[in-house]
Tab-separated table of C-alpha atoms in Angstrom:
chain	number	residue	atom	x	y	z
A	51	UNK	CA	0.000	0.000	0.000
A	52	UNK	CA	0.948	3.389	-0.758
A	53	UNK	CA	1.635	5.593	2.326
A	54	UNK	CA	0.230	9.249	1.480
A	55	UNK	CA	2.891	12.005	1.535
A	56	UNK	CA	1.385	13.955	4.261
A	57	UNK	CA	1.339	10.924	6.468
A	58	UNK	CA	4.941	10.371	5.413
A	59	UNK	CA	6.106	13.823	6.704
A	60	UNK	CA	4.015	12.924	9.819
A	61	UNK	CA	5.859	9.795	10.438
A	62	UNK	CA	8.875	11.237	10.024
A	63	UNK	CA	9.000	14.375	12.197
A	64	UNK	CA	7.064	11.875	15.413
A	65	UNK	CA	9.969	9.705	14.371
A	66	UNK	CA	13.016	12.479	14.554
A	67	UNK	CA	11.214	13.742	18.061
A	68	UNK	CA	11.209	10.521	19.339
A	69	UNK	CA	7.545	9.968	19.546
A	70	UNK	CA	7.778	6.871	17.464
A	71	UNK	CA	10.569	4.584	16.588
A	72	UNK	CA	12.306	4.754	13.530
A	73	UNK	CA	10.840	2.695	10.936
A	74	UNK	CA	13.405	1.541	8.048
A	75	UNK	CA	11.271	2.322	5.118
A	76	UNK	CA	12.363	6.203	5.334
A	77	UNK	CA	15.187	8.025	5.672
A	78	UNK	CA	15.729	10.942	8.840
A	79	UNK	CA	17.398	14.150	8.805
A	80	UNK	CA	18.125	16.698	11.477
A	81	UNK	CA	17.592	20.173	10.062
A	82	UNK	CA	20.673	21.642	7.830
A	83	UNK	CA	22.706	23.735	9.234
A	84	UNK	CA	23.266	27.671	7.188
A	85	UNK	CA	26.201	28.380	5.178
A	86	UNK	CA	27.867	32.005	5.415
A	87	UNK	CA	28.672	32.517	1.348
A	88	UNK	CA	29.802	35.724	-0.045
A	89	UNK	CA	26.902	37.586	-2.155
A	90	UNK	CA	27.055	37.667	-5.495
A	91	UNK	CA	29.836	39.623	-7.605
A	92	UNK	CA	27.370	40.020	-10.365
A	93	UNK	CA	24.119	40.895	-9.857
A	94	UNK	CA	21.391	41.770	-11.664
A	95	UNK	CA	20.402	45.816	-12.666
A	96	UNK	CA	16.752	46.694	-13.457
A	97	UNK	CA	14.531	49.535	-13.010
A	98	UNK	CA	11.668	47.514	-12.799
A	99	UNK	CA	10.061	47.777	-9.142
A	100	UNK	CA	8.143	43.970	-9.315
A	101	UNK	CA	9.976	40.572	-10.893
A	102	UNK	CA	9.330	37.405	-10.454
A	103	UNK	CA	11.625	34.417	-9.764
A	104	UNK	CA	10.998	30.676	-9.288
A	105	UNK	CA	13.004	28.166	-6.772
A	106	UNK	CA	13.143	24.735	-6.177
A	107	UNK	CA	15.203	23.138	-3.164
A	108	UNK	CA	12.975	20.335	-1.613
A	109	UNK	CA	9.422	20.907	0.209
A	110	UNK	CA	8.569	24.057	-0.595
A	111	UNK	CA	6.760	24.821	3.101
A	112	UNK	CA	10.762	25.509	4.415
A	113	UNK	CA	11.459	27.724	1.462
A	114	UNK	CA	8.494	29.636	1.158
A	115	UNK	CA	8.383	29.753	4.668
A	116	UNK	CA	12.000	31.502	4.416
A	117	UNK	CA	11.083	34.029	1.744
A	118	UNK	CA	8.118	35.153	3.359
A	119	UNK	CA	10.465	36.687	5.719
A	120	UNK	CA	12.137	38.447	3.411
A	121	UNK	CA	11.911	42.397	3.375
A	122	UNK	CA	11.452	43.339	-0.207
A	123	UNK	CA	8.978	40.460	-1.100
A	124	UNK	CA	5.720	40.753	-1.932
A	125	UNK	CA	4.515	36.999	-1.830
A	126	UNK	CA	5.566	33.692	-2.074
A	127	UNK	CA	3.799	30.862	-3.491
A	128	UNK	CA	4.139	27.140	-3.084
A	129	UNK	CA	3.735	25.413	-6.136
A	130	UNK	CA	5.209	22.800	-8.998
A	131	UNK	CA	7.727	23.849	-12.276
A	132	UNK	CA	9.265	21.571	-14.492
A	133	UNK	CA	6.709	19.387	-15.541
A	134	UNK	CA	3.007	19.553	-17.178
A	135	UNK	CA	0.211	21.329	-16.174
A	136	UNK	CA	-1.778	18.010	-15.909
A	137	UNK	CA	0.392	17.053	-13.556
A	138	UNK	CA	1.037	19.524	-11.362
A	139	UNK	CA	-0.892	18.150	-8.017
A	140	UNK	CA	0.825	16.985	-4.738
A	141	UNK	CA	0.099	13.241	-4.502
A	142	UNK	CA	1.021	13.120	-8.345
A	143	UNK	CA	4.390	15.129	-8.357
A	144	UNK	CA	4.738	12.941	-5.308
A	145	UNK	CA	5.589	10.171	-7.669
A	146	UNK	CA	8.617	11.359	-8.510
A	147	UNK	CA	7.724	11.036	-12.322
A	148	UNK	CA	6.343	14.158	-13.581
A	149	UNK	CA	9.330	16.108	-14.282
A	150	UNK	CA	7.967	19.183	-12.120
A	151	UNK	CA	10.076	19.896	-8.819
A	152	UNK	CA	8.277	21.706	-5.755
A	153	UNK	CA	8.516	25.432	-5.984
A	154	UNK	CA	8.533	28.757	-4.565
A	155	UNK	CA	7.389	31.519	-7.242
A	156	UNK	CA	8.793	34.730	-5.188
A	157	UNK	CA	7.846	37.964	-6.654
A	158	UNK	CA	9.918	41.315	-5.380
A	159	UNK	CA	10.426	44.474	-5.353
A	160	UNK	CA	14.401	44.746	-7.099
A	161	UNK	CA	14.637	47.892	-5.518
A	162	UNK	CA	14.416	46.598	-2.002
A	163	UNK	CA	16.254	43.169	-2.149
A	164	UNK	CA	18.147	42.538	-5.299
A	165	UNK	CA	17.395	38.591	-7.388
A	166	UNK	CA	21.412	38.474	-6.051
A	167	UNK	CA	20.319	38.944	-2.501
A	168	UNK	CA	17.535	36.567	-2.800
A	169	UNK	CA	19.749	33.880	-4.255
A	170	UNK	CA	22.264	34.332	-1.549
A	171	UNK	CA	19.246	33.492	0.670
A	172	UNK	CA	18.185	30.590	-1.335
A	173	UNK	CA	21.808	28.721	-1.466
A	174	UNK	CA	22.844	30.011	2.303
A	175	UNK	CA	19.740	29.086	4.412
A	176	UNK	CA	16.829	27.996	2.193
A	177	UNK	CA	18.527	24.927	1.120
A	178	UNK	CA	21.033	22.755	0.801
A	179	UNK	CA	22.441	23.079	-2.738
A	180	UNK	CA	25.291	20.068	-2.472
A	181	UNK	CA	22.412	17.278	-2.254
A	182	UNK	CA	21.800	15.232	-5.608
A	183	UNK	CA	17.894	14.879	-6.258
A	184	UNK	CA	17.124	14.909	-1.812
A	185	UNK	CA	16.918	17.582	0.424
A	186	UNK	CA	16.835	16.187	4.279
A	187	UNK	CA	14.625	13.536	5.174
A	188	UNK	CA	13.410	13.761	1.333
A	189	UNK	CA	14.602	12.261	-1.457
A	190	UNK	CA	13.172	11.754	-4.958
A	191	UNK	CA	13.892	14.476	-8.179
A	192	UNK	CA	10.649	16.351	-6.984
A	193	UNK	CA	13.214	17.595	-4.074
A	194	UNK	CA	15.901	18.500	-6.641
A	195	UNK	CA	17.805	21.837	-6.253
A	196	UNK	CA	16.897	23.752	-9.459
A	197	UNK	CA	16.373	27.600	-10.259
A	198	UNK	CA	14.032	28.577	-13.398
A	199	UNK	CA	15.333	31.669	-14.880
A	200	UNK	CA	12.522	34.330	-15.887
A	201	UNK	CA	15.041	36.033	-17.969
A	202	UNK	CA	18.660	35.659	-19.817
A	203	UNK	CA	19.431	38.485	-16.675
A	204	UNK	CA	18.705	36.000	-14.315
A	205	UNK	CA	20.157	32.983	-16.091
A	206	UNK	CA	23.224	35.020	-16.437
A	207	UNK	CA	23.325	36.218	-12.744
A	208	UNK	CA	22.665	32.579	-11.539
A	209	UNK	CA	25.294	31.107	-13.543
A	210	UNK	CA	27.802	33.156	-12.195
A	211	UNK	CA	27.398	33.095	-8.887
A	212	UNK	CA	26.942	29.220	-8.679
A	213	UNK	CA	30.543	29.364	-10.694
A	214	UNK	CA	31.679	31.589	-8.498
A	215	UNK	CA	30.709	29.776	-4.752
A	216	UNK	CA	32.079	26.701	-6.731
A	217	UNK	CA	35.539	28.576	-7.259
A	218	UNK	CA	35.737	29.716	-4.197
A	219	UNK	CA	35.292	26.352	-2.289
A	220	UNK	CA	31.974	27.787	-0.495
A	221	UNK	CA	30.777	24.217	0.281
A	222	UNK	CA	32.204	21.534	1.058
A	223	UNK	CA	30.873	19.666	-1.485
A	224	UNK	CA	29.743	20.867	-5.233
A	225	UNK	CA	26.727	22.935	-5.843
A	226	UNK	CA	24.709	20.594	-7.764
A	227	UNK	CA	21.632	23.269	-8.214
A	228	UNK	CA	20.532	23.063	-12.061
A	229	UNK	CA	18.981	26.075	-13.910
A	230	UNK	CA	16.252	24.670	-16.026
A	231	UNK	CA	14.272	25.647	-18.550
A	232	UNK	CA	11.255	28.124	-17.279
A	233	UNK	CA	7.888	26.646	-18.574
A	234	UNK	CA	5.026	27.867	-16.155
A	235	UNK	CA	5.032	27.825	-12.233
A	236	UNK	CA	1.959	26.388	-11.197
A	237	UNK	CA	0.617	27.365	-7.629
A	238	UNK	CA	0.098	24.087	-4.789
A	239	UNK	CA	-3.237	23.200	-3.570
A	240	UNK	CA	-4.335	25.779	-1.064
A	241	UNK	CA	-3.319	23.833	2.478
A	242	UNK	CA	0.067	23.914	1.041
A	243	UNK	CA	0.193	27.338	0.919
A	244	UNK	CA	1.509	29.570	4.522
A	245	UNK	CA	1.415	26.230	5.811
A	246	UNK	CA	4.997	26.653	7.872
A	247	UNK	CA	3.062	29.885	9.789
A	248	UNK	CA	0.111	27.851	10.019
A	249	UNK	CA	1.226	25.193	11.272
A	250	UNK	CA	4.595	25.830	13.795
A	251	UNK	CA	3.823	22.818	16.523
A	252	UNK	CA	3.796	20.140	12.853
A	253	UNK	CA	7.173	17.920	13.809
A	254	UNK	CA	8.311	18.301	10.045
A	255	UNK	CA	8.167	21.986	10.107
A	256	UNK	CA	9.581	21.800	13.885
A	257	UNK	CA	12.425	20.153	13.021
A	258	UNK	CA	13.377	20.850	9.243
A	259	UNK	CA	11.806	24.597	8.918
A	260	UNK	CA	11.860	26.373	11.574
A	261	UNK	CA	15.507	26.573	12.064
A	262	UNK	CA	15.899	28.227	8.531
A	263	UNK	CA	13.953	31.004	9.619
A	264	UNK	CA	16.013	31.241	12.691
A	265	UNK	CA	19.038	30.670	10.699
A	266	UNK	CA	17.891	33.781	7.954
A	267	UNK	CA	17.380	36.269	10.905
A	268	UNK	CA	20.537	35.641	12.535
A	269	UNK	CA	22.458	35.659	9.309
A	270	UNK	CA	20.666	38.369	7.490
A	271	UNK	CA	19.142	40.670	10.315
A	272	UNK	CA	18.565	43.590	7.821
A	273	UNK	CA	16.728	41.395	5.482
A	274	UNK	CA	14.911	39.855	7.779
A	275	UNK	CA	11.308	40.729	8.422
A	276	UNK	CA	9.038	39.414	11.322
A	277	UNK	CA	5.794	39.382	9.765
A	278	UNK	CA	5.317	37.297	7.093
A	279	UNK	CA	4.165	38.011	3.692
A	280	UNK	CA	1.159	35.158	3.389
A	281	UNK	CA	-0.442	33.819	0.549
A	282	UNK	CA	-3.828	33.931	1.863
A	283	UNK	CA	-3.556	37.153	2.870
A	284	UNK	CA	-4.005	38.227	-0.301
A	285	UNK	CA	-6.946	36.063	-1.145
């Protein structure tokens, strides 16, 4: 029998806590830990005062969770890129064979926090981007570590600073982040969305999410914002 995702990430953050014992058909993960990189030497110019930009690195309640905290962005939305639009539903990318990874489509203000900035973010404390197709307790290519340009800007921006935390030995291991072809960000089913602020006592967000939040304040106190930019707040 198929175990449902949710229950999965149920399982595994009683498991982690201690509530219940280990079982051997999953893997467990403490929460990573933040790496201090450099920001980027290039970065991106534009007069433009709104821009999009889409990443993927793992469940996307921990990264939207962090860019929701991030002064200069005006909403962040969980959701699926990479794959069909007839396939872009949890229990489905959940498979592992759609092609789509789970997302965060941020949208910003470029005036306020720079697409450099918010990759800094993404690489330093959103993610991990040294883990092949995984990302903590969760592994499958729907967890891959993948940025989908919006522009050549972007692409170029991107490709340089990966190059450039790669030269400089930022990880201990290679950057294995892909950029990928851009072709439509498709928005999670609605108790995916805010779902980190809505639900802080969950075990998975407990133990895997909440300490990138901690982890972006501590690092990045002047882009760090206390009250979150939510998704239905906007509804």
């Amino acid at each position: 029998m198929k175990i449902p995702v949710t229950w999965r990430r149920t399982l595994l953050g009683l498991a982690a806590a201690g509530v219940i014992g280990q079982c051997s058909a999953f893997s467990f993960g403490a929460a990573e830990e933040a790496v201090i990189i450099p920001p980027p030497a290039l970065d991106e110019t534009t007069q433009a005062h709104s821009e999009t930009a889409v990443f993927a690195g793992g469940c996307f309640w921990g990264v939207q969770g962090v860019f929701q905290h991030v002064k200069g962005v005006k909403k962040a939305v969980s959701g699926y890129a990479g794959g069909e639009a007839n396939t872009a539903r949890y229990e489905r990318v959940s498979d592992g064979d759609t092609g789509h990874a789970e997302s965060v489509e941020v949208t910003f203000d470029p005036s306020q926090v720079s697409y450099g900035t918010l990759l800094q973010i993404y690489f330093s404390v959103a993610h991990n981007p040294t883990e092949l197709n995984r990302q903590g307790p969760d592994s499958g290519t729907q967890y891959r570590s993948a940025i989908f340009p919006a522009n050549t800007e972007q692409q170029r921006v991107a490709q340089a600073y990966i190059a450039q935390l790669d030269a400089a030995h930022s990880f201990t291991k290679p950057i294995v982040t892909k950029l990928e072809t851009y072709n439509g960000f498709y928005p999670a089913e609605e108790e995916h969305q805010d779902f980190l602020t809505e639900h802080p006592t969950y075990p998975y967000i407990v133990i895997n999410d909440l300490p990138k939040v901690a982890q972006l304040k501590q690092l990045y106190p002047d882009r760090y914002q206390e009250k979150p930019v939510l998704v239905k707040a906007g509804m």
